mmCIF file of C-alpha atoms in Angstrom:
data_model
loop_
_atom_site.group_PDB
_atom_site.id
_atom_site.type_symbol
_atom_site.label_atom_id
_atom_site.label_comp_id
_atom_site.label_asym_id
_atom_site.label_seq_id
_atom_site.Cartn_x
_atom_site.Cartn_y
_atom_site.Cartn_z
ATOM 1 C CA UNK A 1 -13.085 47.590 -74.123
ATOM 2 C CA UNK A 2 -15.931 45.962 -71.953
ATOM 3 C CA UNK A 3 -17.216 42.553 -71.958
ATOM 4 C CA UNK A 4 -20.878 42.608 -72.851
ATOM 5 C CA UNK A 5 -21.830 39.943 -70.816
ATOM 6 C CA UNK A 6 -20.104 41.068 -67.768
ATOM 7 C CA UNK A 7 -21.421 44.509 -68.592
ATOM 8 C CA UNK A 8 -24.897 43.383 -68.335
ATOM 9 C CA UNK A 9 -24.440 41.873 -65.048
ATOM 10 C CA UNK A 10 -23.036 44.896 -63.504
ATOM 11 C CA UNK A 11 -25.726 47.236 -65.007
ATOM 12 C CA UNK A 12 -27.320 49.237 -62.200
ATOM 13 C CA UNK A 13 -25.341 47.710 -59.455
ATOM 14 C CA UNK A 14 -23.871 50.370 -56.768
ATOM 15 C CA UNK A 15 -20.286 49.840 -56.025
ATOM 16 C CA UNK A 16 -19.092 51.603 -52.879
ATOM 17 C CA UNK A 17 -15.413 52.089 -53.000
ATOM 18 C CA UNK A 18 -13.436 52.642 -49.796
ATOM 19 C CA UNK A 19 -10.049 54.274 -50.126
ATOM 20 C CA UNK A 20 -7.593 56.598 -48.315
ATOM 21 C CA UNK A 21 -6.973 58.659 -51.355
ATOM 22 C CA UNK A 22 -9.046 60.133 -54.279
ATOM 23 C CA UNK A 23 -8.162 63.245 -56.185
ATOM 24 C CA UNK A 24 -9.800 66.513 -55.391
ATOM 25 C CA UNK A 25 -9.901 67.596 -59.012
ATOM 26 C CA UNK A 26 -9.699 65.725 -62.359
ATOM 27 C CA UNK A 27 -6.183 66.652 -62.684
ATOM 28 C CA UNK A 28 -5.020 65.519 -59.033
ATOM 29 C CA UNK A 29 -2.456 62.764 -58.824
ATOM 30 C CA UNK A 30 -3.358 61.713 -55.241
ATOM 31 C CA UNK A 31 -5.254 58.492 -55.850
ATOM 32 C CA UNK A 32 -5.368 59.006 -59.697
ATOM 33 C CA UNK A 33 -5.397 55.217 -60.259
ATOM 34 C CA UNK A 34 -8.491 54.547 -57.942
ATOM 35 C CA UNK A 35 -10.286 57.346 -60.024
ATOM 36 C CA UNK A 36 -8.920 56.141 -63.442
ATOM 37 C CA UNK A 37 -10.101 52.507 -62.675
ATOM 38 C CA UNK A 38 -13.763 53.963 -61.787
ATOM 39 C CA UNK A 39 -14.014 56.135 -64.869
ATOM 40 C CA UNK A 40 -12.819 53.194 -67.071
ATOM 41 C CA UNK A 41 -15.523 50.972 -65.496
ATOM 42 C CA UNK A 42 -18.450 53.325 -65.813
ATOM 43 C CA UNK A 43 -19.311 52.203 -69.266
ATOM 44 C CA UNK A 44 -20.511 48.908 -67.640
ATOM 45 C CA UNK A 45 -23.339 50.654 -66.266
ATOM 46 C CA UNK A 46 -22.310 50.234 -62.527
ATOM 47 C CA UNK A 47 -22.732 53.142 -60.088
ATOM 48 C CA UNK A 48 -19.837 54.275 -58.068
ATOM 49 C CA UNK A 49 -19.737 56.193 -54.872
ATOM 50 C CA UNK A 50 -16.180 56.832 -53.025
ATOM 51 C CA UNK A 51 -15.836 57.001 -49.219
ATOM 52 C CA UNK A 52 -12.511 58.674 -48.519
ATOM 53 C CA UNK A 53 -11.101 60.783 -45.600
ATOM 54 C CA UNK A 54 -11.448 64.483 -45.668
ATOM 55 C CA UNK A 55 -8.229 66.421 -46.402
ATOM 56 C CA UNK A 56 -8.196 69.439 -44.063
ATOM 57 C CA UNK A 57 -12.009 69.577 -43.647
ATOM 58 C CA UNK A 58 -12.327 69.243 -47.638
ATOM 59 C CA UNK A 59 -16.175 68.844 -48.449
ATOM 60 C CA UNK A 60 -18.078 65.997 -50.022
ATOM 61 C CA UNK A 61 -18.330 66.460 -53.875
ATOM 62 C CA UNK A 62 -19.297 65.133 -57.139
ATOM 63 C CA UNK A 63 -16.539 64.565 -59.693
ATOM 64 C CA UNK A 64 -17.204 63.264 -63.274
ATOM 65 C CA UNK A 65 -20.429 61.739 -62.295
ATOM 66 C CA UNK A 66 -19.080 60.043 -58.926
ATOM 67 C CA UNK A 67 -20.045 61.234 -55.616
ATOM 68 C CA UNK A 68 -17.066 61.420 -53.293
ATOM 69 C CA UNK A 69 -18.077 61.272 -49.704
ATOM 70 C CA UNK A 70 -15.229 62.922 -47.237
ATOM 71 C CA UNK A 71 -15.488 61.807 -43.870
ATOM 72 C CA UNK A 72 -14.228 64.096 -41.052
ATOM 73 C CA UNK A 73 -12.097 62.345 -38.291
ATOM 74 C CA UNK A 74 -10.207 64.995 -36.739
ATOM 75 C CA UNK A 75 -9.733 68.935 -36.212
ATOM 76 C CA UNK A 76 -8.809 70.572 -39.562
ATOM 77 C CA UNK A 77 -5.079 70.900 -39.143
ATOM 78 C CA UNK A 78 -4.694 67.310 -38.342
ATOM 79 C CA UNK A 79 -6.728 66.052 -41.018
ATOM 80 C CA UNK A 80 -3.796 65.332 -43.195
ATOM 81 C CA UNK A 81 -2.891 61.695 -41.959
ATOM 82 C CA UNK A 82 -2.839 60.013 -45.197
ATOM 83 C CA UNK A 83 -0.984 62.720 -47.110
ATOM 84 C CA UNK A 84 2.884 61.553 -47.641
ATOM 85 C CA UNK A 85 2.020 58.105 -46.094
ATOM 86 C CA UNK A 86 0.623 57.433 -42.638
ATOM 87 C CA UNK A 87 3.269 54.782 -41.396
ATOM 88 C CA UNK A 88 5.976 57.283 -42.041
ATOM 89 C CA UNK A 89 3.890 60.096 -40.114
ATOM 90 C CA UNK A 90 3.203 57.514 -37.171
ATOM 91 C CA UNK A 91 6.886 56.524 -37.055
ATOM 92 C CA UNK A 92 8.151 60.055 -36.852
ATOM 93 C CA UNK A 93 5.546 61.343 -34.468
ATOM 94 C CA UNK A 94 3.709 58.992 -32.049
ATOM 95 C CA UNK A 95 1.058 61.347 -31.361
ATOM 96 C CA UNK A 96 -0.364 60.972 -34.844
ATOM 97 C CA UNK A 97 -1.702 57.633 -33.348
ATOM 98 C CA UNK A 98 -4.574 59.852 -31.963
ATOM 99 C CA UNK A 99 -5.854 61.086 -35.477
ATOM 100 C CA UNK A 100 -5.228 57.536 -36.884
ATOM 101 C CA UNK A 101 -7.536 55.790 -34.086
ATOM 102 C CA UNK A 102 -10.058 58.485 -34.594
ATOM 103 C CA UNK A 103 -9.585 57.904 -38.505
ATOM 104 C CA UNK A 104 -10.779 54.358 -37.850
ATOM 105 C CA UNK A 105 -13.302 54.791 -35.145
ATOM 106 C CA UNK A 106 -15.213 57.798 -37.044
ATOM 107 C CA UNK A 107 -14.785 56.273 -40.268
ATOM 108 C CA UNK A 108 -16.286 52.988 -39.255
ATOM 109 C CA UNK A 109 -19.371 54.851 -37.857
ATOM 110 C CA UNK A 110 -20.027 57.122 -40.704
ATOM 111 C CA UNK A 111 -19.413 54.471 -43.446
ATOM 112 C CA UNK A 112 -21.983 52.162 -41.579
ATOM 113 C CA UNK A 113 -24.522 55.027 -41.723
ATOM 114 C CA UNK A 114 -23.840 55.683 -45.556
ATOM 115 C CA UNK A 115 -24.177 52.002 -46.277
ATOM 116 C CA UNK A 116 -27.445 51.923 -44.325
ATOM 117 C CA UNK A 117 -28.937 54.739 -46.415
ATOM 118 C CA UNK A 118 -27.402 53.919 -49.922
ATOM 119 C CA UNK A 119 -27.489 50.137 -49.593
ATOM 120 C CA UNK A 120 -24.590 49.457 -52.010
ATOM 121 C CA UNK A 121 -24.484 46.103 -53.869
ATOM 122 C CA UNK A 122 -20.814 45.778 -53.253
ATOM 123 C CA UNK A 123 -18.017 47.167 -51.119
ATOM 124 C CA UNK A 124 -14.481 47.667 -52.815
ATOM 125 C CA UNK A 125 -12.133 48.095 -50.043
ATOM 126 C CA UNK A 126 -8.676 49.397 -50.849
ATOM 127 C CA UNK A 127 -6.071 48.435 -48.346
ATOM 128 C CA UNK A 128 -7.770 46.133 -46.180
ATOM 129 C CA UNK A 129 -5.903 47.210 -43.054
ATOM 130 C CA UNK A 130 -7.137 49.515 -41.701
ATOM 131 C CA UNK A 131 -10.203 49.789 -43.959
ATOM 132 C CA UNK A 132 -11.336 46.315 -43.375
ATOM 133 C CA UNK A 133 -11.923 47.229 -39.730
ATOM 134 C CA UNK A 134 -13.908 50.032 -40.965
ATOM 135 C CA UNK A 135 -16.017 47.966 -43.665
ATOM 136 C CA UNK A 136 -16.668 44.930 -41.360
ATOM 137 C CA UNK A 137 -19.584 46.022 -39.517
ATOM 138 C CA UNK A 138 -21.568 47.343 -42.665
ATOM 139 C CA UNK A 139 -20.580 43.969 -44.590
ATOM 140 C CA UNK A 140 -21.560 41.777 -41.846
ATOM 141 C CA UNK A 141 -24.674 43.764 -40.325
ATOM 142 C CA UNK A 142 -26.044 44.655 -43.737
ATOM 143 C CA UNK A 143 -25.193 41.713 -45.763
ATOM 144 C CA UNK A 144 -22.897 43.480 -48.313
ATOM 145 C CA UNK A 145 -20.381 41.571 -50.079
ATOM 146 C CA UNK A 146 -16.695 42.688 -50.223
ATOM 147 C CA UNK A 147 -14.079 42.836 -52.891
ATOM 148 C CA UNK A 148 -10.570 43.605 -51.048
ATOM 149 C CA UNK A 149 -7.553 45.252 -52.975
ATOM 150 C CA UNK A 150 -4.263 44.904 -51.623
ATOM 151 C CA UNK A 151 -1.439 47.278 -52.717
ATOM 152 C CA UNK A 152 1.453 46.004 -50.530
ATOM 153 C CA UNK A 153 1.628 48.564 -47.311
ATOM 154 C CA UNK A 154 -0.802 46.705 -45.435
ATOM 155 C CA UNK A 155 0.837 43.384 -45.926
ATOM 156 C CA UNK A 156 4.398 44.755 -44.820
ATOM 157 C CA UNK A 157 2.733 46.194 -41.748
ATOM 158 C CA UNK A 158 1.317 42.460 -41.070
ATOM 159 C CA UNK A 159 4.940 41.321 -41.304
ATOM 160 C CA UNK A 160 6.134 43.914 -38.526
ATOM 161 C CA UNK A 161 2.978 43.827 -36.341
ATOM 162 C CA UNK A 162 1.477 40.501 -35.273
ATOM 163 C CA UNK A 163 -2.024 41.995 -34.751
ATOM 164 C CA UNK A 164 -2.257 43.362 -38.047
ATOM 165 C CA UNK A 165 -1.281 39.655 -39.518
ATOM 166 C CA UNK A 166 -3.957 37.848 -37.154
ATOM 167 C CA UNK A 167 -6.699 40.353 -38.348
ATOM 168 C CA UNK A 168 -6.057 39.738 -41.984
ATOM 169 C CA UNK A 169 -5.844 36.043 -41.399
ATOM 170 C CA UNK A 170 -9.091 36.148 -40.193
ATOM 171 C CA UNK A 171 -10.675 38.918 -42.438
ATOM 172 C CA UNK A 172 -9.584 38.085 -45.737
ATOM 173 C CA UNK A 173 -11.569 34.798 -46.009
ATOM 174 C CA UNK A 174 -14.600 37.042 -45.706
ATOM 175 C CA UNK A 175 -14.303 38.648 -49.068
ATOM 176 C CA UNK A 176 -15.892 37.683 -52.469
ATOM 177 C CA UNK A 177 -12.836 38.645 -54.045
ATOM 178 C CA UNK A 178 -9.284 39.799 -53.480
ATOM 179 C CA UNK A 179 -7.003 41.546 -55.817
ATOM 180 C CA UNK A 180 -3.227 42.624 -55.548
ATOM 181 C CA UNK A 181 -1.432 45.079 -57.478
ATOM 182 C CA UNK A 182 1.709 42.908 -58.373
ATOM 183 C CA UNK A 183 2.734 39.150 -58.122
ATOM 184 C CA UNK A 184 5.111 40.765 -55.168
ATOM 185 C CA UNK A 185 1.869 41.697 -53.293
ATOM 186 C CA UNK A 186 0.221 38.460 -54.316
ATOM 187 C CA UNK A 187 2.866 36.659 -52.489
ATOM 188 C CA UNK A 188 2.590 38.458 -49.331
ATOM 189 C CA UNK A 189 -1.235 37.722 -49.234
ATOM 190 C CA UNK A 190 -0.612 34.015 -49.823
ATOM 191 C CA UNK A 191 1.550 33.896 -46.649
ATOM 192 C CA UNK A 192 -1.785 34.762 -44.812
ATOM 193 C CA UNK A 193 -4.348 33.382 -47.131
ATOM 194 C CA UNK A 194 -4.379 30.481 -49.219
ATOM 195 C CA UNK A 195 -7.498 31.209 -51.378
ATOM 196 C CA UNK A 196 -7.528 32.727 -54.943
ATOM 197 C CA UNK A 197 -5.923 36.276 -55.456
ATOM 198 C CA UNK A 198 -6.306 37.947 -58.820
ATOM 199 C CA UNK A 199 -3.385 40.183 -60.044
ATOM 200 C CA UNK A 200 -4.507 43.243 -61.494
ATOM 201 C CA UNK A 201 -1.766 46.040 -62.171
ATOM 202 C CA UNK A 202 -2.444 49.804 -62.310
ATOM 203 C CA UNK A 203 -2.787 51.281 -65.745
ATOM 204 C CA UNK A 204 -1.979 54.667 -67.093
ATOM 205 C CA UNK A 205 -3.403 57.813 -65.409
ATOM 206 C CA UNK A 206 -1.940 60.171 -67.933
ATOM 207 C CA UNK A 207 -1.974 60.542 -71.663
ATOM 208 C CA UNK A 208 1.412 59.894 -73.173
ATOM 209 C CA UNK A 209 2.905 62.514 -75.360
ATOM 210 C CA UNK A 210 5.538 62.099 -78.234
ATOM 211 C CA UNK A 211 9.074 62.226 -77.183
ATOM 212 C CA UNK A 212 10.556 66.028 -77.242
ATOM 213 C CA UNK A 213 14.031 65.885 -78.654
ATOM 214 C CA UNK A 214 16.772 67.317 -76.661
ATOM 215 C CA UNK A 215 17.892 70.989 -78.147
ATOM 216 C CA UNK A 216 21.204 71.609 -79.238
ATOM 217 C CA UNK A 217 23.538 72.559 -76.286
ATOM 218 C CA UNK A 218 20.965 70.995 -73.845
ATOM 219 C CA UNK A 219 22.202 68.817 -71.061
ATOM 220 C CA UNK A 220 20.675 65.155 -70.634
ATOM 221 C CA UNK A 221 17.722 65.186 -68.153
ATOM 222 C CA UNK A 222 17.307 62.385 -65.519
ATOM 223 C CA UNK A 223 13.673 62.418 -64.022
ATOM 224 C CA UNK A 224 12.336 60.979 -60.959
ATOM 225 C CA UNK A 225 8.598 61.048 -60.054
ATOM 226 C CA UNK A 226 7.048 60.134 -56.600
ATOM 227 C CA UNK A 227 6.544 60.884 -53.161
ATOM 228 C CA UNK A 228 9.343 62.204 -51.137
ATOM 229 C CA UNK A 229 9.294 59.567 -48.537
ATOM 230 C CA UNK A 230 12.206 56.923 -47.496
ATOM 231 C CA UNK A 231 10.959 54.025 -49.392
ATOM 232 C CA UNK A 232 11.570 55.787 -52.821
ATOM 233 C CA UNK A 233 15.209 56.000 -52.112
ATOM 234 C CA UNK A 234 15.788 59.415 -53.496
ATOM 235 C CA UNK A 235 18.822 59.966 -51.208
ATOM 236 C CA UNK A 236 20.853 57.354 -53.047
ATOM 237 C CA UNK A 237 19.889 59.093 -56.384
ATOM 238 C CA UNK A 238 21.404 62.258 -55.105
ATOM 239 C CA UNK A 239 24.406 60.448 -53.861
ATOM 240 C CA UNK A 240 24.876 59.056 -57.235
ATOM 241 C CA UNK A 241 24.629 62.261 -58.878
ATOM 242 C CA UNK A 242 28.108 63.501 -58.231
ATOM 243 C CA UNK A 243 29.364 60.416 -59.751
ATOM 244 C CA UNK A 244 27.391 60.809 -62.909
ATOM 245 C CA UNK A 245 28.579 64.467 -62.904
ATOM 246 C CA UNK A 246 32.277 63.741 -62.967
ATOM 247 C CA UNK A 247 31.617 61.948 -66.238
ATOM 248 C CA UNK A 248 28.743 63.732 -67.873
ATOM 249 C CA UNK A 249 26.684 67.123 -67.179
ATOM 250 C CA UNK A 250 23.203 66.125 -66.657
ATOM 251 C CA UNK A 251 20.066 67.826 -64.860
ATOM 252 C CA UNK A 252 17.891 66.094 -62.248
ATOM 253 C CA UNK A 253 14.274 66.699 -62.357
ATOM 254 C CA UNK A 254 12.242 65.629 -59.181
ATOM 255 C CA UNK A 255 8.611 65.518 -59.365
ATOM 256 C CA UNK A 256 6.483 64.947 -56.271
ATOM 257 C CA UNK A 257 6.383 66.293 -52.536
ATOM 258 C CA UNK A 258 6.707 64.415 -49.437
ATOM 259 C CA UNK A 259 7.726 64.472 -45.753
ATOM 260 C CA UNK A 260 11.534 64.266 -46.702
ATOM 261 C CA UNK A 261 11.474 67.347 -48.975
ATOM 262 C CA UNK A 262 13.371 69.377 -46.718
ATOM 263 C CA UNK A 263 15.856 66.751 -45.662
ATOM 264 C CA UNK A 264 16.453 66.001 -49.445
ATOM 265 C CA UNK A 265 16.842 69.719 -50.158
ATOM 266 C CA UNK A 266 19.455 69.976 -47.584
ATOM 267 C CA UNK A 267 21.278 67.133 -48.836
ATOM 268 C CA UNK A 268 21.467 68.864 -52.155
ATOM 269 C CA UNK A 269 23.116 71.841 -50.513
ATOM 270 C CA UNK A 270 25.531 69.634 -48.704
ATOM 271 C CA UNK A 271 26.714 67.857 -52.024
ATOM 272 C CA UNK A 272 26.651 71.309 -53.936
ATOM 273 C CA UNK A 273 23.956 70.225 -56.142
ATOM 274 C CA UNK A 274 21.481 73.224 -56.207
ATOM 275 C CA UNK A 275 22.392 74.301 -59.632
ATOM 276 C CA UNK A 276 21.664 70.853 -61.294
ATOM 277 C CA UNK A 277 18.607 69.791 -59.316
ATOM 278 C CA UNK A 278 14.897 70.966 -59.761
ATOM 279 C CA UNK A 279 12.346 70.248 -57.174
ATOM 280 C CA UNK A 280 9.060 70.588 -59.213
ATOM 281 C CA UNK A 281 6.686 69.642 -56.333
ATOM 282 C CA UNK A 282 3.275 68.597 -57.634
ATOM 283 C CA UNK A 283 2.549 69.145 -61.253
ATOM 284 C CA UNK A 284 -0.415 68.838 -63.500
ATOM 285 C CA UNK A 285 -0.876 65.783 -65.802
ATOM 286 C CA UNK A 286 -0.066 67.878 -68.673
ATOM 287 C CA UNK A 287 3.137 68.960 -67.115
ATOM 288 C CA UNK A 288 3.961 65.473 -66.134
ATOM 289 C CA UNK A 289 3.557 64.065 -69.491
ATOM 290 C CA UNK A 290 5.922 66.981 -70.714
ATOM 291 C CA UNK A 291 8.519 65.854 -68.242
ATOM 292 C CA UNK A 292 8.253 62.312 -69.158
ATOM 293 C CA UNK A 293 8.358 63.029 -72.901
ATOM 294 C CA UNK A 294 11.606 65.318 -72.384
ATOM 295 C CA UNK A 295 13.619 63.265 -70.040
ATOM 296 C CA UNK A 296 16.610 61.127 -71.365
ATOM 297 C CA UNK A 297 16.441 58.706 -68.422
ATOM 298 C CA UNK A 298 13.875 57.677 -65.880
ATOM 299 C CA UNK A 299 15.097 56.565 -62.534
ATOM 300 C CA UNK A 300 13.211 54.934 -59.732
ATOM 301 C CA UNK A 301 15.735 54.030 -56.838
ATOM 302 C CA UNK A 302 13.289 52.449 -54.454
ATOM 303 C CA UNK A 303 14.292 50.540 -51.321
ATOM 304 C CA UNK A 304 12.874 48.480 -48.519
ATOM 305 C CA UNK A 305 12.912 51.247 -45.899
ATOM 306 C CA UNK A 306 13.131 50.954 -42.003
ATOM 307 C CA UNK A 307 9.427 50.087 -41.685
ATOM 308 C CA UNK A 308 9.932 47.218 -44.017
ATOM 309 C CA UNK A 309 7.840 49.130 -46.741
ATOM 310 C CA UNK A 310 8.670 48.967 -50.301
ATOM 311 C CA UNK A 311 7.292 49.546 -53.612
ATOM 312 C CA UNK A 312 3.900 47.893 -54.439
ATOM 313 C CA UNK A 313 4.153 48.169 -58.209
ATOM 314 C CA UNK A 314 5.544 51.501 -59.442
ATOM 315 C CA UNK A 315 3.021 53.205 -61.869
ATOM 316 C CA UNK A 316 5.590 55.682 -62.566
ATOM 317 C CA UNK A 317 7.630 53.238 -64.515
ATOM 318 C CA UNK A 318 4.598 52.452 -66.421
ATOM 319 C CA UNK A 319 4.007 56.063 -67.309
ATOM 320 C CA UNK A 320 7.960 56.326 -68.440
ATOM 321 C CA UNK A 321 7.652 53.506 -70.453
ATOM 322 C CA UNK A 322 4.620 54.599 -72.104
ATOM 323 C CA UNK A 323 6.696 57.685 -73.193
ATOM 324 C CA UNK A 324 9.350 55.101 -74.632
ATOM 325 C CA UNK A 325 11.795 56.053 -71.982
ATOM 326 C CA UNK A 326 14.591 53.945 -70.572
ATOM 327 C CA UNK A 327 14.358 53.275 -66.934
ATOM 328 C CA UNK A 328 16.835 52.551 -64.335
ATOM 329 C CA UNK A 329 15.407 50.896 -61.135
ATOM 330 C CA UNK A 330 15.860 48.462 -58.271
ATOM 331 C CA UNK A 331 14.596 44.813 -58.064
ATOM 332 C CA UNK A 332 12.343 45.585 -54.657
ATOM 333 C CA UNK A 333 8.693 44.918 -54.327
ATOM 334 C CA UNK A 334 6.656 44.891 -57.263
ATOM 335 C CA UNK A 335 9.284 46.544 -59.639
ATOM 336 C CA UNK A 336 10.133 43.396 -61.325
ATOM 337 C CA UNK A 337 6.624 42.815 -62.381
ATOM 338 C CA UNK A 338 7.112 45.714 -64.581
ATOM 339 C CA UNK A 339 10.871 46.042 -65.641
ATOM 340 C CA UNK A 340 12.240 42.935 -67.582
ATOM 341 C CA UNK A 341 16.084 43.342 -66.851
ATOM 342 C CA UNK A 342 18.107 44.314 -69.959
ATOM 343 C CA UNK A 343 14.932 44.239 -72.139
ATOM 344 C CA UNK A 344 12.718 47.193 -71.199
ATOM 345 C CA UNK A 345 15.175 48.498 -68.404
ATOM 346 C CA UNK A 346 18.008 48.349 -66.123
ATOM 347 C CA UNK A 347 17.847 46.928 -62.542
ATOM 348 C CA UNK A 348 20.405 47.656 -60.201
ATOM 349 C CA UNK A 349 21.124 46.780 -56.136
ATOM 350 C CA UNK A 350 19.119 48.822 -53.897
ATOM 351 C CA UNK A 351 20.903 51.461 -51.830
ATOM 352 C CA UNK A 352 23.847 51.757 -54.303
ATOM 353 C CA UNK A 353 24.670 55.288 -55.524
ATOM 354 C CA UNK A 354 27.621 53.749 -57.557
ATOM 355 C CA UNK A 355 25.201 51.255 -59.442
ATOM 356 C CA UNK A 356 22.846 53.882 -60.132
ATOM 357 C CA UNK A 357 25.479 55.949 -61.377
ATOM 358 C CA UNK A 358 27.028 53.449 -63.602
ATOM 359 C CA UNK A 359 23.581 52.418 -65.090
ATOM 360 C CA UNK A 360 22.727 55.911 -65.801
ATOM 361 C CA UNK A 361 26.014 56.591 -67.525
ATOM 362 C CA UNK A 362 25.672 53.605 -69.470
ATOM 363 C CA UNK A 363 22.632 54.685 -71.067
ATOM 364 C CA UNK A 364 23.408 58.149 -71.623
ATOM 365 C CA UNK A 365 26.681 56.979 -73.430
ATOM 366 C CA UNK A 366 24.612 54.709 -75.599
ATOM 367 C CA UNK A 367 21.777 56.383 -76.974
ATOM 368 C CA UNK A 368 20.868 53.581 -79.346
ATOM 369 C CA UNK A 369 20.771 51.053 -76.574
ATOM 370 C CA UNK A 370 18.628 53.420 -74.500
ATOM 371 C CA UNK A 371 15.947 53.988 -77.405
ATOM 372 C CA UNK A 372 15.756 50.114 -77.923
ATOM 373 C CA UNK A 373 14.875 49.694 -74.106
ATOM 374 C CA UNK A 374 12.416 52.327 -74.324
ATOM 375 C CA UNK A 375 10.839 50.892 -77.731
ATOM 376 C CA UNK A 376 10.622 47.532 -75.888
ATOM 377 C CA UNK A 377 9.167 49.092 -72.938
ATOM 378 C CA UNK A 378 6.347 50.813 -74.799
ATOM 379 C CA UNK A 379 5.387 47.512 -76.420
ATOM 380 C CA UNK A 380 5.373 45.838 -73.279
ATOM 381 C CA UNK A 381 3.200 48.250 -71.650
ATOM 382 C CA UNK A 382 0.925 48.497 -74.398
ATOM 383 C CA UNK A 383 0.426 44.739 -74.242
ATOM 384 C CA UNK A 384 0.371 43.780 -70.311
ATOM 385 C CA UNK A 385 -0.709 47.063 -68.790
ATOM 386 C CA UNK A 386 -3.456 48.196 -71.388
ATOM 387 C CA UNK A 387 -6.653 49.543 -69.835
ATOM 388 C CA UNK A 388 -8.560 46.987 -72.134
ATOM 389 C CA UNK A 389 -6.873 44.073 -70.331
ATOM 390 C CA UNK A 390 -6.999 45.633 -66.870
ATOM 391 C CA UNK A 391 -10.950 46.515 -66.960
ATOM 392 C CA UNK A 392 -11.856 42.975 -68.184
ATOM 393 C CA UNK A 393 -10.078 41.659 -65.113
ATOM 394 C CA UNK A 394 -12.059 44.133 -62.942
ATOM 395 C CA UNK A 395 -15.276 43.167 -64.565
ATOM 396 C CA UNK A 396 -14.650 39.594 -63.814
ATOM 397 C CA UNK A 397 -13.986 40.111 -60.151
ATOM 398 C CA UNK A 398 -16.907 42.407 -59.629
ATOM 399 C CA UNK A 399 -19.483 40.230 -61.431
ATOM 400 C CA UNK A 400 -18.368 37.222 -59.546
ATOM 401 C CA UNK A 401 -18.619 39.077 -56.232
ATOM 402 C CA UNK A 402 -22.199 40.404 -56.940
ATOM 403 C CA UNK A 403 -23.483 37.591 -58.956
#
């Protein structure tokens, strides 16, 4: 659904989106929420261009009517900084500071020249740090208004590094609109900036499938979907699994890849869990929907990690609830924006394998309760996280910025 008045005001406007992530194919999951938002806004008549880093020398291309300009910033083998999380890579290997610095410097120059040629009506900057540094010359010298979208990670960096906080305090007031993906992220912004912030959550990036009943004799499935990095807390789910298995046979399905993949596989071997865990890596959207539809419980054991980073919102929970599946998660970051405790899911303390195991066992032992949470979650997602509602919010932000 689009608002006719807002659609008229966006007709013919050129919005250039600056993001660290965007899918290489329609089925890609890396930055799928950015792509989905753009596609849903195309009926407004606005034209979108995406400016994103190259991934190992990937070329610029047009996808679904949107031109994606991939900027080069390093040698091919080092052009993977944003995959698996730049902060984690910088913490593990300080030499990654070299491609990170080149990312900002060369990105700034190329973005300026692109804006000089294309003259967009609006810059939509995802992750204002570091992308605000890159966008500022074009915005200031060419007079292009900006909308800034915060996802949480840049604000948690501001808590750890004073120079990031100082930059954001100075930069955020320059925007014509600021959005946050959750009330948690909004709260972090408000510590640096006292102006208005619009909370706009993510919506579904896959089409929900009907539930797939468990076959006779098939053991229950626990599902995790996400990047395999520290803040996702997968190690605590693995530690919970032997506790669960002592009471109930289960199978754990892990969708996603990341910098901790080999460590987590080694942990599985140490715990003797290889026979009950499937590491599926990246899957297609069709396969992902299949995993949601066939699982018994979805678990997101996120934590506040050693860098102070945590879950900005948790779109995977929205996807699980859209499949009417019960969710077990932790009350960190933006997760409480999605899960209503004991109504649409169960929230347990972070870094607590015993609590995770207890919650999963409770749902497996009480299918009626699990089904009730799933039904409530589906109803809630259809109301609060519908694309109809989300797109109207984006229209208002963009119209205010360009009007």
